[in-house]
Coordinates of C-alpha atoms and ligand atoms in Angstrom, one line a residue:
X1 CA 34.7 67.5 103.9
X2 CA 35.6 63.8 104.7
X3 CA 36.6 63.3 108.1
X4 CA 37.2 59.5 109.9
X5 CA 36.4 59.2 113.4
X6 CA 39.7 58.5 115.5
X7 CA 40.2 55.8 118.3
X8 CA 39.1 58.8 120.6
X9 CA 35.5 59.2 119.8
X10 CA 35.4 62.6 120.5
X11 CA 38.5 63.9 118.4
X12 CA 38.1 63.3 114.4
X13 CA 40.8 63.9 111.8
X14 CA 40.6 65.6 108.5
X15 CA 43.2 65.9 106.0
X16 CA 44.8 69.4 106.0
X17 CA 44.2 70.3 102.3
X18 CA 40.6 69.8 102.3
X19 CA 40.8 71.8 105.7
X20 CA 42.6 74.3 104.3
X21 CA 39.9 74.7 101.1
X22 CA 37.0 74.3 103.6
X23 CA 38.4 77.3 105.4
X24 CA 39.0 79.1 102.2
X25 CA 35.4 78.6 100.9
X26 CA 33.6 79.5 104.1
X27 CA 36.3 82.7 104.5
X28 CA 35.3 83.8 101.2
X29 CA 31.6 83.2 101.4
X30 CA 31.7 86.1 104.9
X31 CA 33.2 88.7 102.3
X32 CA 36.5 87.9 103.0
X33 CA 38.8 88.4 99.0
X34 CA 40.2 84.7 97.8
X35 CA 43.5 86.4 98.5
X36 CA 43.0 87.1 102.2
X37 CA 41.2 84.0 102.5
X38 CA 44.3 82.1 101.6
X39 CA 45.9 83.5 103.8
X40 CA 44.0 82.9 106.8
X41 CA 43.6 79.5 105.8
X42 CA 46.8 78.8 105.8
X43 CA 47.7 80.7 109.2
X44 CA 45.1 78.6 110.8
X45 CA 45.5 75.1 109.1
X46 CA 49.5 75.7 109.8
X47 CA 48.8 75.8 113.6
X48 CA 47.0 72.5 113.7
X49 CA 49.0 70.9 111.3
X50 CA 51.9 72.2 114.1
X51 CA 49.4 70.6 117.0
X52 CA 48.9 74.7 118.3
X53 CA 45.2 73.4 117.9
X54 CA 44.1 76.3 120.1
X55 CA 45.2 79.0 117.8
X56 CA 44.1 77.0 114.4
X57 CA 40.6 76.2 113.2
X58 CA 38.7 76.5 116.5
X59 CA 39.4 80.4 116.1
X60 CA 37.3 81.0 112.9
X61 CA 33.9 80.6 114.0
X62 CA 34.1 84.1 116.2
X63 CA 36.6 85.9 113.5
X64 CA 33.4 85.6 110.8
X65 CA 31.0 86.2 113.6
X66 CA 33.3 89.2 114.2
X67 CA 32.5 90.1 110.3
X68 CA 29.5 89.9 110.0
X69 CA 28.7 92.0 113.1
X70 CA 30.8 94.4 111.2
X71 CA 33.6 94.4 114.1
X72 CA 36.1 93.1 111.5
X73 CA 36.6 94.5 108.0
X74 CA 36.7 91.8 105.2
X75 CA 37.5 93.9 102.5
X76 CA 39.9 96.6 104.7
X77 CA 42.4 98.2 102.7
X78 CA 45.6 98.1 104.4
X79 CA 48.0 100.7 104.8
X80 CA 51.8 100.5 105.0
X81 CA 53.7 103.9 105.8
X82 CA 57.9 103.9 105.5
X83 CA 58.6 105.9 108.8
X84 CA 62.3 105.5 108.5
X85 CA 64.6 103.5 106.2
X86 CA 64.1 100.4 108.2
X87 CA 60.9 101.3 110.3
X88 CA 57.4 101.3 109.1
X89 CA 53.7 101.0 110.5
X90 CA 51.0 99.2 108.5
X91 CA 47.6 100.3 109.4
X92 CA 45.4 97.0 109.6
X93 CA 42.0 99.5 109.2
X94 CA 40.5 96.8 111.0
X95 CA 41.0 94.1 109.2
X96 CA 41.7 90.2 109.6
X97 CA 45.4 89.9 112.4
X98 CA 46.4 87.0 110.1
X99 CA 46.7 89.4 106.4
X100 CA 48.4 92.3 108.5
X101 CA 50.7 89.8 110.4
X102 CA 51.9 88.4 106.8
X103 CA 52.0 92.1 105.2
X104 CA 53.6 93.3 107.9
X105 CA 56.2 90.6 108.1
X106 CA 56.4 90.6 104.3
X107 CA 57.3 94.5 104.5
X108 CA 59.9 93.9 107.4
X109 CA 62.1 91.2 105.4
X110 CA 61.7 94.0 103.0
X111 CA 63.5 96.5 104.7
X112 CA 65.6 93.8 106.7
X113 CA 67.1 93.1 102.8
X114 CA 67.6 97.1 102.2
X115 CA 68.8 98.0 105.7
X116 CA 70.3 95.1 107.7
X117 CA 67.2 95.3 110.2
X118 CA 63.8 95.9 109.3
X119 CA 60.6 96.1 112.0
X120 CA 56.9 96.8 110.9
X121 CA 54.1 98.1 113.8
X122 CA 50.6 97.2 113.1
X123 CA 48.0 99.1 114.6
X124 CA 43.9 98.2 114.2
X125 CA 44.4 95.0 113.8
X126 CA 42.8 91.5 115.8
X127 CA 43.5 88.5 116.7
X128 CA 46.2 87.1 114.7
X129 CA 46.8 83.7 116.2
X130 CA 49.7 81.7 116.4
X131 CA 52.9 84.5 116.3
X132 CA 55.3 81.9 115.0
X133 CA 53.6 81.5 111.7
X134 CA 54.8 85.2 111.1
X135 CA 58.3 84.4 112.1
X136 CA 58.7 81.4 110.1
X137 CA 58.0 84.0 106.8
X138 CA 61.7 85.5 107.7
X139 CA 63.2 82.0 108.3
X140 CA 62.2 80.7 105.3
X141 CA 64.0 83.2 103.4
X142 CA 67.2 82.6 105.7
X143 CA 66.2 86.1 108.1
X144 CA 65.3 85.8 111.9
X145 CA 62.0 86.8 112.3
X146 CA 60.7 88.0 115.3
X147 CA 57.0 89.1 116.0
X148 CA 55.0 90.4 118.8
X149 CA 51.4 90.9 119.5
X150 CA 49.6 92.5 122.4
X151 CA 46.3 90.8 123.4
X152 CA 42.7 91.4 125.3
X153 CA 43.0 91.9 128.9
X154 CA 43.8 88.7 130.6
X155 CA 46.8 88.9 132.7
X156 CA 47.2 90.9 135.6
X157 CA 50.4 92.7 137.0
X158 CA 52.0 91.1 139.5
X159 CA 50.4 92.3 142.7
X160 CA 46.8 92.6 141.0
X161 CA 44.3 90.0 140.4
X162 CA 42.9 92.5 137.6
X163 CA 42.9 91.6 134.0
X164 CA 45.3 93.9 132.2
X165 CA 47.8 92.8 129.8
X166 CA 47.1 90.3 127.2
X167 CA 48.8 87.1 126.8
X168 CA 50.9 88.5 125.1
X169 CA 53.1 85.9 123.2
X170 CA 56.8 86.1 121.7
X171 CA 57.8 84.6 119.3
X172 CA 61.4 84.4 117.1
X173 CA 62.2 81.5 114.5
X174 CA 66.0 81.4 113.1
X175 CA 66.8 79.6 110.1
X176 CA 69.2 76.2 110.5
X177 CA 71.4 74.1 108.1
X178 CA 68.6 71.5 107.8
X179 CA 65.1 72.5 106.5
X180 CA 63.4 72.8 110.1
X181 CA 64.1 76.6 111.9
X182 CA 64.2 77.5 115.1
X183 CA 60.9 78.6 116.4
X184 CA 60.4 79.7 120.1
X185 CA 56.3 80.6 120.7
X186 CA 55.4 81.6 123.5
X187 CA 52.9 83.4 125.5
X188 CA 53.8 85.3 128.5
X189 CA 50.9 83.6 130.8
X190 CA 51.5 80.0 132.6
X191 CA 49.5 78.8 129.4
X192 CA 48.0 80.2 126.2
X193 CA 45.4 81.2 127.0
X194 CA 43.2 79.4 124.2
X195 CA 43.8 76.3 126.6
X196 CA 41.5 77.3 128.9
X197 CA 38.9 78.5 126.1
X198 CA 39.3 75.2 124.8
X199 CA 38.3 73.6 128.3
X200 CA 35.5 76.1 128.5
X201 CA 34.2 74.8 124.8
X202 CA 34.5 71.1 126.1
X203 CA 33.2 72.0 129.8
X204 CA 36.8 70.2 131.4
X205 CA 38.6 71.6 134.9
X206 CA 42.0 73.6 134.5
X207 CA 44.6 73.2 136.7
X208 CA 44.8 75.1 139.7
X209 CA 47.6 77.1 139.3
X210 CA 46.4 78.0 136.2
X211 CA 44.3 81.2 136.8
X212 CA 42.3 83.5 139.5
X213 CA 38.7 83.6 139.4
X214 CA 37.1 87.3 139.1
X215 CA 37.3 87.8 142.9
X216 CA 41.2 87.0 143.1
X217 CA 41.3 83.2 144.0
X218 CA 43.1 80.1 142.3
X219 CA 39.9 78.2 140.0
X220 CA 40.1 75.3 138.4
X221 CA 36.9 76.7 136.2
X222 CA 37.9 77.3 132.9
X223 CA 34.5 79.8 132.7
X224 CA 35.9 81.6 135.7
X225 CA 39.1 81.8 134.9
X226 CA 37.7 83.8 131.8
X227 CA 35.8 85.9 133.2
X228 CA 38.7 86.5 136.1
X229 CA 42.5 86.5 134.8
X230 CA 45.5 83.6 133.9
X231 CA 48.6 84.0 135.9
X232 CA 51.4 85.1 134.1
X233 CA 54.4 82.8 133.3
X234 CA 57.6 82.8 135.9
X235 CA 55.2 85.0 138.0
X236 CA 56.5 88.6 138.2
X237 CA 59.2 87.8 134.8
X238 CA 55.8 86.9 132.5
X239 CA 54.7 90.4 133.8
X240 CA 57.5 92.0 132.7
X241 CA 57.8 90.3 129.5
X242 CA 54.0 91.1 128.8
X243 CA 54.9 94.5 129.5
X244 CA 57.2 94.8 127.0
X245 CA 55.1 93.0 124.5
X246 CA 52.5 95.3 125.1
X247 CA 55.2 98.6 124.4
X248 CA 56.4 97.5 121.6
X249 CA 52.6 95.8 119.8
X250 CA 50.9 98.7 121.7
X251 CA 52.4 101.7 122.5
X252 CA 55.0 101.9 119.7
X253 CA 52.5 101.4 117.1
X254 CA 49.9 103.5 118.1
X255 CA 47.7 100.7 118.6
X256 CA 45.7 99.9 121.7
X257 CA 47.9 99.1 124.9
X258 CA 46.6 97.5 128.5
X259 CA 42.6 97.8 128.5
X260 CA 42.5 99.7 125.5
X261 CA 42.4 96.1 123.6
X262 CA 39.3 95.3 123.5
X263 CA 38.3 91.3 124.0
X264 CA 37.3 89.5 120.7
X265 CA 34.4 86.7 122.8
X266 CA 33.1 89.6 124.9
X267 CA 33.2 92.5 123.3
X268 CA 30.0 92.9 120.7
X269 CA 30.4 96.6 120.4
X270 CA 34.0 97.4 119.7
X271 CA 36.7 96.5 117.2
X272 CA 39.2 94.7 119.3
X273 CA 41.9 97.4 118.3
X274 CA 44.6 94.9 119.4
X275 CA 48.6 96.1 118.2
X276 CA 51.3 93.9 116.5
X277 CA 55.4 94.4 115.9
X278 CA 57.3 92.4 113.2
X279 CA 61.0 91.8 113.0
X280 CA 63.0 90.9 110.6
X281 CA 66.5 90.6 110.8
X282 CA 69.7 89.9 108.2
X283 CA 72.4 87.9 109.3
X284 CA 74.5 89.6 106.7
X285 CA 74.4 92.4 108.4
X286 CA 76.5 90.8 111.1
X287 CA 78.6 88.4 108.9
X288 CA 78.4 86.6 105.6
X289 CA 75.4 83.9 105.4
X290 CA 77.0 80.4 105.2
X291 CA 79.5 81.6 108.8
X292 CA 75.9 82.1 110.7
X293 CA 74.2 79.3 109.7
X294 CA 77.3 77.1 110.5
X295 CA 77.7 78.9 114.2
X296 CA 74.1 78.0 114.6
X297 CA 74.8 74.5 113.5
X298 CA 77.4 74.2 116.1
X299 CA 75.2 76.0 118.8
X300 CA 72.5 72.8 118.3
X301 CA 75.3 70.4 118.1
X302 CA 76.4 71.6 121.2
X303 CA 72.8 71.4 122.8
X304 CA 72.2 67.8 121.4
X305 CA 75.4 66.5 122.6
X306 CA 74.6 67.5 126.1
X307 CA 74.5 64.5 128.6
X308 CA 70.5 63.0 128.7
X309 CA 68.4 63.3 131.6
X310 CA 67.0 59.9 132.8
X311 CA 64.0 59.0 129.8
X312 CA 65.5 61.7 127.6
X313 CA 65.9 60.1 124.0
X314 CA 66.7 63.1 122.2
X315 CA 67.5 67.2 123.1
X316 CA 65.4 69.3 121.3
X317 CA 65.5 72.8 119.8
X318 CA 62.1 74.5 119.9
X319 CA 60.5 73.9 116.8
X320 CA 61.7 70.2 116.3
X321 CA 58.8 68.4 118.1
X322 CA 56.1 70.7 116.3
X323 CA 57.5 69.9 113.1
X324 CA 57.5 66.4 114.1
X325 CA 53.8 66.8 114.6
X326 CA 53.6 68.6 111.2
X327 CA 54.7 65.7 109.0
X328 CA 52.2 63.1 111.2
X329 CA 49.1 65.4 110.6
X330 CA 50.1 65.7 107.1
X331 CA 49.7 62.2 106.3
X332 CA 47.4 61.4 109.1
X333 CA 45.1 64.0 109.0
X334 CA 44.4 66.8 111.5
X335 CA 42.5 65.6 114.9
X336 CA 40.1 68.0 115.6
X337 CA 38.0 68.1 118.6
X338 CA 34.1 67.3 117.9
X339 CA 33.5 70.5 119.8
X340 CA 35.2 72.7 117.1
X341 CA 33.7 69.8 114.7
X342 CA 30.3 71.2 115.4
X343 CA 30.8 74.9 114.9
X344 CA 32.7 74.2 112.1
X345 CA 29.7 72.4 110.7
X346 CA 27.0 75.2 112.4
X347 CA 29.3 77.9 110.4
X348 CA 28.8 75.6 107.2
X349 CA 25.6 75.7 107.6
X350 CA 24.8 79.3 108.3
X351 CA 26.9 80.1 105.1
X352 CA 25.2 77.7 102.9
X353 CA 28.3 75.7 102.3
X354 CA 28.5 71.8 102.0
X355 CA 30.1 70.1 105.0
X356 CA 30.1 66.6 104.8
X357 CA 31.4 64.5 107.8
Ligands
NAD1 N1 47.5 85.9 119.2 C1 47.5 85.9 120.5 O1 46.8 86.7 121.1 C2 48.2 84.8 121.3 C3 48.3 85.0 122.7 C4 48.9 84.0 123.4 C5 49.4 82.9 122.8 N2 49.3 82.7 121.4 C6 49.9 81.6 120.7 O2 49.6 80.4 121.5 C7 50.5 79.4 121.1 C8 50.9 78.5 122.3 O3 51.6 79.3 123.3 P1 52.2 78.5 124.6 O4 52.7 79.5 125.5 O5 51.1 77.6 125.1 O6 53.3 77.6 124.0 P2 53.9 76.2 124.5 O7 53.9 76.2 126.0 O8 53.3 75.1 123.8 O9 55.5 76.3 124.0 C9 56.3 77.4 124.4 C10 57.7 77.2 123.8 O10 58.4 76.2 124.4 C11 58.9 75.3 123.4 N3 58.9 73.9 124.0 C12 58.0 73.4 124.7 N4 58.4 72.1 125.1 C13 59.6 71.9 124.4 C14 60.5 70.8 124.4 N5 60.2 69.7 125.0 N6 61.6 70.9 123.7 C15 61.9 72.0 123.0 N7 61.1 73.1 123.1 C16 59.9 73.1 123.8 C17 58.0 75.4 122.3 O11 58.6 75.1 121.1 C18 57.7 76.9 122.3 O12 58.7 77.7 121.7 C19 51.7 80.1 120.4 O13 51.6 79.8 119.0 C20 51.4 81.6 120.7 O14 51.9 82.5 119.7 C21 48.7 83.7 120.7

């Protein structure tokens, strides 16, 4: 791979297609079919080339670790069952989050097409990264997409200091007039919680009000605040919201709910039996397809024409700044930490596959 160092010694930037195929190659040499590898190449690179650096790259190292312990199937052969005309689980059989997010979503535009409305449960899944990516599926074909995902126990109920609910993210992207969609992304904790991993990797301090240390108190240790829990966003509304992320990725599915997810760094033993739920939505099945995209032309029309805070340039919609970022990583190149750098390269190595920095 041929990477330049950047001003900032300790970041280095590599050009998203040879990221991509570097992904793809090493994917493919853990077991993992060109197909699927494609796939989680592209889910990954997608999330850096978006700046979501946390959920990109820096996640593969312990999904093929997860492999080849046998915790995550390479080969699984997924499974989608039609429940209802517009409902459906897919059974992930343990396979890679990123192929059963896309199937899934791929099976909800589906039914969205047939139906007006169409939402697909996955169960047995992992880890599936960035929830927008899945979203963005629907938006491109001019659906709202909406997708779910419950998470290992990191977050506790409001009134506990107890791990319990993942961080549970939400995510919905609606398509606009111009080529960049809507896309709200969100976890239901203060921060994603691959923030504070990434401090732990680089051995930084979080912010304090960031996350309780095992025992219950505020910790600016990003080791400690993984072994303890991350406060939840809005205080007691992030619980709720993570509550209802975990009914409807969890419960609904038939997945694993609360402590029943199993965590995907700690956890050696276990698949990590984590749920997902993807929506897909027609706007034709409200009114006809050029009236909604011009009502959602003049919804952002009206948001940008609002009156500026003081050093406010520009209003944005979510979405807009990431895909700012896009189009400066995709002629720039992709700055990666040297942290994630060096497992990439370890991973290389390990898989007998040529990584040249
Ligand atoms: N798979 C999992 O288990 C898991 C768990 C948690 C989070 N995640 C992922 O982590 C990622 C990061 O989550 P996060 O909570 O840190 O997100 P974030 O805080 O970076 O962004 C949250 C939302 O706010 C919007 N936003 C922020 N600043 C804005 C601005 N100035 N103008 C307009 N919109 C703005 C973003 O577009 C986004 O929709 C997401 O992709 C999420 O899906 C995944």
């Amino acid at each position: 791979m041929d990477t330049t160092k950047t001003k900032d010694d300790t970041a280095i930037a590599v050009q998203a297609d040879k990221l991509n195929a570097f992904v793809r190659t090493l994917a493919e040499k853990a077991g993992v079919s060109s197909e699927d590898s494609a796939i989680l190449a592209d889910s990954l690179v997608e999330a850096n080339l978006l700046g979501i650096d946390t959920h990109g790259v820096s996640r593969l190292p312990i999904y093929l670790k997860r492999i080849s312990l046998g915790l995550i199937d390479a080969k699984a052969k997924m499974t989608f069952k039609k429940n209802m005309p517009a409902v459906g689980v897919l059974d992930a059989h343990n396979g890679l989050g990123q192929v059963a997010g896309v199937r899934a979503m791929n099976e909800a535009v589906k039914l969205a097409k047939e139906c007006g409305i169409g939402m697909a449960g996955v169960k047995n899944s992992q880890h599936f990264g960035a929830a927008g990516y899945y979203c963005t599926i629907a938006s491109k074909q001019g659906f709202i997409g909406m997708a779910f995902t419950n998470a290992e126990p990191a977050l506790p109920p409001w009134g506990s200091y107890e791990a319990f609910f993942g961080t549970n993210p939400i995510a919905m992207s609606v398509p606009t007039r111009n080529d960049v969609p809507i896309v709200i992304d969100m976890s239901s904790s203060i921060v994603a919680r691959g923030k504070i991993v990434a401090a732990a990797r680089k051995g930084t301090p979080i912010p304090a009000d960031w996350a309780l240390d095992p025992d219950g108190n505020p910790t600016t240790d990003a080791q400690k605040a993984l072994d303890g829990s991350v406060l939840t966003m809005a205080g007691p509304k992030g619980y709720a919201l993570a509550l209802m992320v975990d009914i409807l990725s969890g419960v609904l599915t038939g997945g694993g709910s609360g402590k029943g997810v199993n965590s995907m760094y700690k956890d050696m033993a276990h698949p990590a039996n984590v749920g997902h739920m993807l929506m897909a939505i027609n706007p034709e099945a409200f009114m006809p397809r050029e009236i909604f995209i011009e009502r959602m032309q003049n919804l952002v029309a009206g948001i940008k024409s609002l009156k500026k805070r003081p050093g406010t340039t520009e209003i944005n919609y979510p979405g807009e700044r990431k895909d700012r970022v896009k189009k400066t990583r995709k002629s720039s190149g992709i700055t990666l930490d040297e942290s994630v750098v060096r497992e990439l390269a370890d991973l290389a190595k390990e898989l007998n596959v040529e990584f040249k920095l």
